[in-house]
CSV table of C-alpha atoms in Angstrom, one decimal:
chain,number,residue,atom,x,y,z
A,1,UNK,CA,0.0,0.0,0.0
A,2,UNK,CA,2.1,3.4,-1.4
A,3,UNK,CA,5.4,1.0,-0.8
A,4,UNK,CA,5.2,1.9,2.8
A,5,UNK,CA,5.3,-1.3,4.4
A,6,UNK,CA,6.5,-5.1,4.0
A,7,UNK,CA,4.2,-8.2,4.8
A,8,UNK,CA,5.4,-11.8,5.4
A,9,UNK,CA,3.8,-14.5,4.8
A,10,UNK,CA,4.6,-18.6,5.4
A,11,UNK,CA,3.8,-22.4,5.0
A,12,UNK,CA,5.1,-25.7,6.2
A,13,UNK,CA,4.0,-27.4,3.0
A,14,UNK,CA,3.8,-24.8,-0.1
A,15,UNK,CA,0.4,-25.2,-0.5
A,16,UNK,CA,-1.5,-24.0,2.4
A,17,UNK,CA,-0.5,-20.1,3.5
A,18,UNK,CA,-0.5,-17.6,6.9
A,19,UNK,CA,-2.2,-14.5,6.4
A,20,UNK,CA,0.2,-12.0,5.9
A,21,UNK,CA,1.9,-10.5,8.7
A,22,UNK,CA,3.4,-6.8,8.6
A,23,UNK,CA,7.1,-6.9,9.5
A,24,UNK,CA,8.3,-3.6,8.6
A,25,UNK,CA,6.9,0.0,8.4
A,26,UNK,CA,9.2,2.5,5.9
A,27,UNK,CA,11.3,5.0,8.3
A,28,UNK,CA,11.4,7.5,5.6
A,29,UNK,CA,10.3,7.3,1.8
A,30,UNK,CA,8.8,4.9,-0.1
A,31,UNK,CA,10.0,0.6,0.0
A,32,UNK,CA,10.8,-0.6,-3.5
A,33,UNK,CA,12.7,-4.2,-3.7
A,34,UNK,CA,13.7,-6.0,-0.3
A,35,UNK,CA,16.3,-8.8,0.0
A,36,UNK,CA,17.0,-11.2,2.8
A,37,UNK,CA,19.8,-13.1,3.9
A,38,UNK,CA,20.4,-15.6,6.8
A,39,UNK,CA,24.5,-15.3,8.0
A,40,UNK,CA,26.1,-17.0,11.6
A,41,UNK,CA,23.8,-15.0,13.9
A,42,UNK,CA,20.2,-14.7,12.4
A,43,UNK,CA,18.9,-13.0,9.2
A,44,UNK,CA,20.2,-9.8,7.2
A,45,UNK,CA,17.6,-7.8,5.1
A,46,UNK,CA,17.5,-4.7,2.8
A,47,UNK,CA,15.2,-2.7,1.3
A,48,UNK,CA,15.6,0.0,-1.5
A,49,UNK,CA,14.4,3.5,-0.8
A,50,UNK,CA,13.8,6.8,-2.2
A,51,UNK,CA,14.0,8.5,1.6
A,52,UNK,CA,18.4,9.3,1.0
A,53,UNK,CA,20.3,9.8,-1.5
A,54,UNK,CA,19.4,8.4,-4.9
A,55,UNK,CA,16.3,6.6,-5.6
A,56,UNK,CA,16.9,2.5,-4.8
A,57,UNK,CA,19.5,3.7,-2.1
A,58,UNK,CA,20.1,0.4,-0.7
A,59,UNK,CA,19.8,0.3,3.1
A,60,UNK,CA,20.1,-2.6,6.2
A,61,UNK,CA,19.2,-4.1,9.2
A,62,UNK,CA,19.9,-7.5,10.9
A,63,UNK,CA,16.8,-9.9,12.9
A,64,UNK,CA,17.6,-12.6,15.2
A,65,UNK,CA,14.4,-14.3,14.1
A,66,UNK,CA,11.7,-14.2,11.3
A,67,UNK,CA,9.3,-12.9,13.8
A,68,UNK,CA,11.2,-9.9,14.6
A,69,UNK,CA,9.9,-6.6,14.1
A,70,UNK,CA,12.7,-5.2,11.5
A,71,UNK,CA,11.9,-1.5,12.7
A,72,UNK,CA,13.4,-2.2,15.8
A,73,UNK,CA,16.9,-3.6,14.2
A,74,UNK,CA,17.4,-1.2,11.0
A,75,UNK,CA,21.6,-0.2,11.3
A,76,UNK,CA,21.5,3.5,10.5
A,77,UNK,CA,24.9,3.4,8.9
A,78,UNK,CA,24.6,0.6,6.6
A,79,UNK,CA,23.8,2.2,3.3
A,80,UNK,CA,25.4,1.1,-0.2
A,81,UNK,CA,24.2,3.4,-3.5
A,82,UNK,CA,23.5,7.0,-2.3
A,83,UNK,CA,25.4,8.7,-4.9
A,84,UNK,CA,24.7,6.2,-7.9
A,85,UNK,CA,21.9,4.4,-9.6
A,86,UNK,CA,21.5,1.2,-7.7
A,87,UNK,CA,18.6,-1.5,-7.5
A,88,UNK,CA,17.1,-4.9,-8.3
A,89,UNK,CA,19.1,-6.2,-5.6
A,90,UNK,CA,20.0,-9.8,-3.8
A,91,UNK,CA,22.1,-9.5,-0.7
A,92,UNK,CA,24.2,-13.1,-0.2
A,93,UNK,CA,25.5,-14.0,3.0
A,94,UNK,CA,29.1,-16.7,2.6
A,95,UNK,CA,32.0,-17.3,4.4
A,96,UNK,CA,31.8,-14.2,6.5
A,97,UNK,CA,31.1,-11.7,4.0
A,98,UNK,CA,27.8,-10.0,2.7
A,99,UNK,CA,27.4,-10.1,-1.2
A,100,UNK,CA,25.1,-7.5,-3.0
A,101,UNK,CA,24.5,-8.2,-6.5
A,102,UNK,CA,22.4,-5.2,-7.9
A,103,UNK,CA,21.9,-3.0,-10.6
A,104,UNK,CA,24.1,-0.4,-12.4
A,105,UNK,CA,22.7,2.0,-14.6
A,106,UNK,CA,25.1,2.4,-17.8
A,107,UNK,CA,25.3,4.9,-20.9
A,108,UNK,CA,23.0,2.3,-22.0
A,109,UNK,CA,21.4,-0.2,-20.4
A,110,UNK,CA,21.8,-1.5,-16.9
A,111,UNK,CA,23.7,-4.8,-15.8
A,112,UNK,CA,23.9,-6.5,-12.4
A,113,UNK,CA,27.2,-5.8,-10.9
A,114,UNK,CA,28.5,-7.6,-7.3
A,115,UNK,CA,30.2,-5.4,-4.3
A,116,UNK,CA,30.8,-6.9,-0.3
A,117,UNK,CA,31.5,-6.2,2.8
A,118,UNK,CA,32.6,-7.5,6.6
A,119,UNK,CA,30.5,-5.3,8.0
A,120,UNK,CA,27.4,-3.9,5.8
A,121,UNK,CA,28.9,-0.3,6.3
A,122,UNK,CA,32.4,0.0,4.4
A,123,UNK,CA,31.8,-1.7,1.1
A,124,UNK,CA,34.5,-3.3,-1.7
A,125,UNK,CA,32.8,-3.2,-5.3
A,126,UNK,CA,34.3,-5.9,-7.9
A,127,UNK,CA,36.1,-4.2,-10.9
A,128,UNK,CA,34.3,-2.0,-13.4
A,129,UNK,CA,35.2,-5.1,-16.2
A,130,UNK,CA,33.7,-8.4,-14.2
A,131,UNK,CA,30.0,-7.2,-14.0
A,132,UNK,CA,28.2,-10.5,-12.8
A,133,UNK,CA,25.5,-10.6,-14.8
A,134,UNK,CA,26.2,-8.0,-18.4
A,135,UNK,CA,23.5,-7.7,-20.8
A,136,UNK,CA,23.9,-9.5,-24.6
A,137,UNK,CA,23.2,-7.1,-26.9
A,138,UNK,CA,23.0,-9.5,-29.3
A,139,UNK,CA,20.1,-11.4,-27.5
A,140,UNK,CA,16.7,-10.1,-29.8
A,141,UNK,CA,13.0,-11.4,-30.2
A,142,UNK,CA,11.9,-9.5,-26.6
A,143,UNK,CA,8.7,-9.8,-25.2
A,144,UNK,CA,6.0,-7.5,-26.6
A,145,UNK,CA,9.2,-5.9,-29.2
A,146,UNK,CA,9.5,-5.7,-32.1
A,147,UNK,CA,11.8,-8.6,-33.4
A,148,UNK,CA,14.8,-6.3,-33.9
A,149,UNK,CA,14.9,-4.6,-30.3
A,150,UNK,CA,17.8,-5.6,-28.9
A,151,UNK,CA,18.7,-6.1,-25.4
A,152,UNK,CA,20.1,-3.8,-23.1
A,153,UNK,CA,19.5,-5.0,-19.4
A,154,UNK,CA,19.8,-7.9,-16.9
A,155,UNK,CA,18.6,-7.4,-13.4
A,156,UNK,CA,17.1,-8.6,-10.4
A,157,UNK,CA,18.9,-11.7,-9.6
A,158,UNK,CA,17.6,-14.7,-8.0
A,159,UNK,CA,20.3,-17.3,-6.7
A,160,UNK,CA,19.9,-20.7,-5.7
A,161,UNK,CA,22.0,-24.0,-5.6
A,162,UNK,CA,20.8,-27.4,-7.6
A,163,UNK,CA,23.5,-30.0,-7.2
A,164,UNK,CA,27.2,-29.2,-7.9
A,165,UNK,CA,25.7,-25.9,-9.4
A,166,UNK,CA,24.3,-21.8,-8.9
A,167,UNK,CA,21.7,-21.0,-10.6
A,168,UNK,CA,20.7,-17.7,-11.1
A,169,UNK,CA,17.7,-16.2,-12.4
A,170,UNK,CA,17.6,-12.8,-14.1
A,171,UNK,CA,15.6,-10.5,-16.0
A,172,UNK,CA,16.6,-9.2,-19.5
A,173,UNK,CA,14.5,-7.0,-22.2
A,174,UNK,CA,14.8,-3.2,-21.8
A,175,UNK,CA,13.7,-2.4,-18.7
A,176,UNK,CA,10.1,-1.5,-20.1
A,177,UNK,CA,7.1,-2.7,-21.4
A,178,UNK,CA,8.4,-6.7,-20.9
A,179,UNK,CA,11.6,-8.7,-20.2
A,180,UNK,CA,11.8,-12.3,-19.9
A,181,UNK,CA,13.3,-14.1,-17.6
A,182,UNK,CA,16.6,-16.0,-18.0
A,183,UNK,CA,19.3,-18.2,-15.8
A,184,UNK,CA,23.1,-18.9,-15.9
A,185,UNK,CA,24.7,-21.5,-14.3
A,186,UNK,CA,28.3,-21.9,-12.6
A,187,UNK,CA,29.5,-25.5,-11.4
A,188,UNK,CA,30.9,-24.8,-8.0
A,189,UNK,CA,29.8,-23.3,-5.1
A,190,UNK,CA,28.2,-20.0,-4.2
A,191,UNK,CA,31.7,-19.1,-2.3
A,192,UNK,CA,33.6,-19.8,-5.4
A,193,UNK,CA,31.5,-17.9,-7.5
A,194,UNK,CA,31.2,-14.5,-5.2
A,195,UNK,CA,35.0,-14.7,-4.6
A,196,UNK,CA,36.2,-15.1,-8.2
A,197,UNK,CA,35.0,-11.4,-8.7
A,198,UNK,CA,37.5,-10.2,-6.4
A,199,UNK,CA,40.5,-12.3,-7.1
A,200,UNK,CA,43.7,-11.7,-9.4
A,201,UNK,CA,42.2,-8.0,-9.7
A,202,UNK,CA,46.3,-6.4,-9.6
């Protein structure tokens, strides 16, 4: 309702649902995409804003439990995007560090790039040439385009482990109208994969 709150909801089988529960009130500005990690001492979660900085300001907190009110955990100085474009995020919690994949805004098109930190506050960002996720220009036949639109975005990652592999899930198009929805896969583990942006980089 006017982004201004987040509701939870849960099941022990899929098929049969809670009624929604709300778990967080905006402090300031509107809520856009939220993102919600679980690391050694509970849960991490985000939420995008337009209440600092830029628009999809990226912002965090950290919940012992899913029950937790968030309000009462939000860390004031954990921001990450108040001077760029940022969104469509995923915040990944591995071997003591917090991966945020999100979006960068380019002169054109967007692509998911990756950044991490110790402590959600002071924040490393992969080099400018190893985006995670870049767009493929090359990639046509759109959604609801015309044939020879080509692509120039890939956001909003989803990631998940099948196997000896990550998958993740992204959206591609143009940012408007329609995208569809594709995956990439990386045999290894999610450590390996959020690491290997951030070796060899001399």
């Amino acid at each position: 309702s006017g982004r201004q709150y987040v509701e939870m909801t849960w099941s022990e089988d899929l098929e049969k649902w809670s009624e929604p529960v709300k778990v967080f009130n905006s402090p300031k500005g509107e809520i856009f995409n939220v993102s919600l990690t679980r690391d050694d001492n509970g849960f991490v979660f985000l939420w995008e804003t337009n209440g600092l900085g830029k628009t999809f300001t990226m912002c965090f907190g950290r919940i012992d439990s899913l029950s937790d009110n968030w309000n009462d955990h939000i860390i004031e100085s954990a921001v990450y995007g108040e001077h760029k474009y940022t969104g469509g995020p995923e915040v990944i919690f591995e071997n003591g560090w917090y991966y945020l994949l999100y979006l960068e805004a380019l002169k054109p098109g967007w692509e998911t790039r990756i950044t991490r930190s110790k402590n959600l506050i002071d924040w490393e960002d992969a080099p400018l040439d190893r985006p995670f996720i870049p767009f493929n220009k090359h990639h046509k036949n759109l959604p609801l385009h015309d044939s020879n639109v080509e692509e120039i975005n890939a956001s909003d990652p989803g990631t998940t482990v099948y196997g000896d592999e990550v998958i993740v899930y992204f959206t591609g198009g143009i940012q408007q109208r329609a995208g569809d929805l594709q995956w990439a896969k990386y045999h290894g583990t999610v450590n390996e994969l959020m690491t290997s942006f951030f070796t060899n980089t001399d």
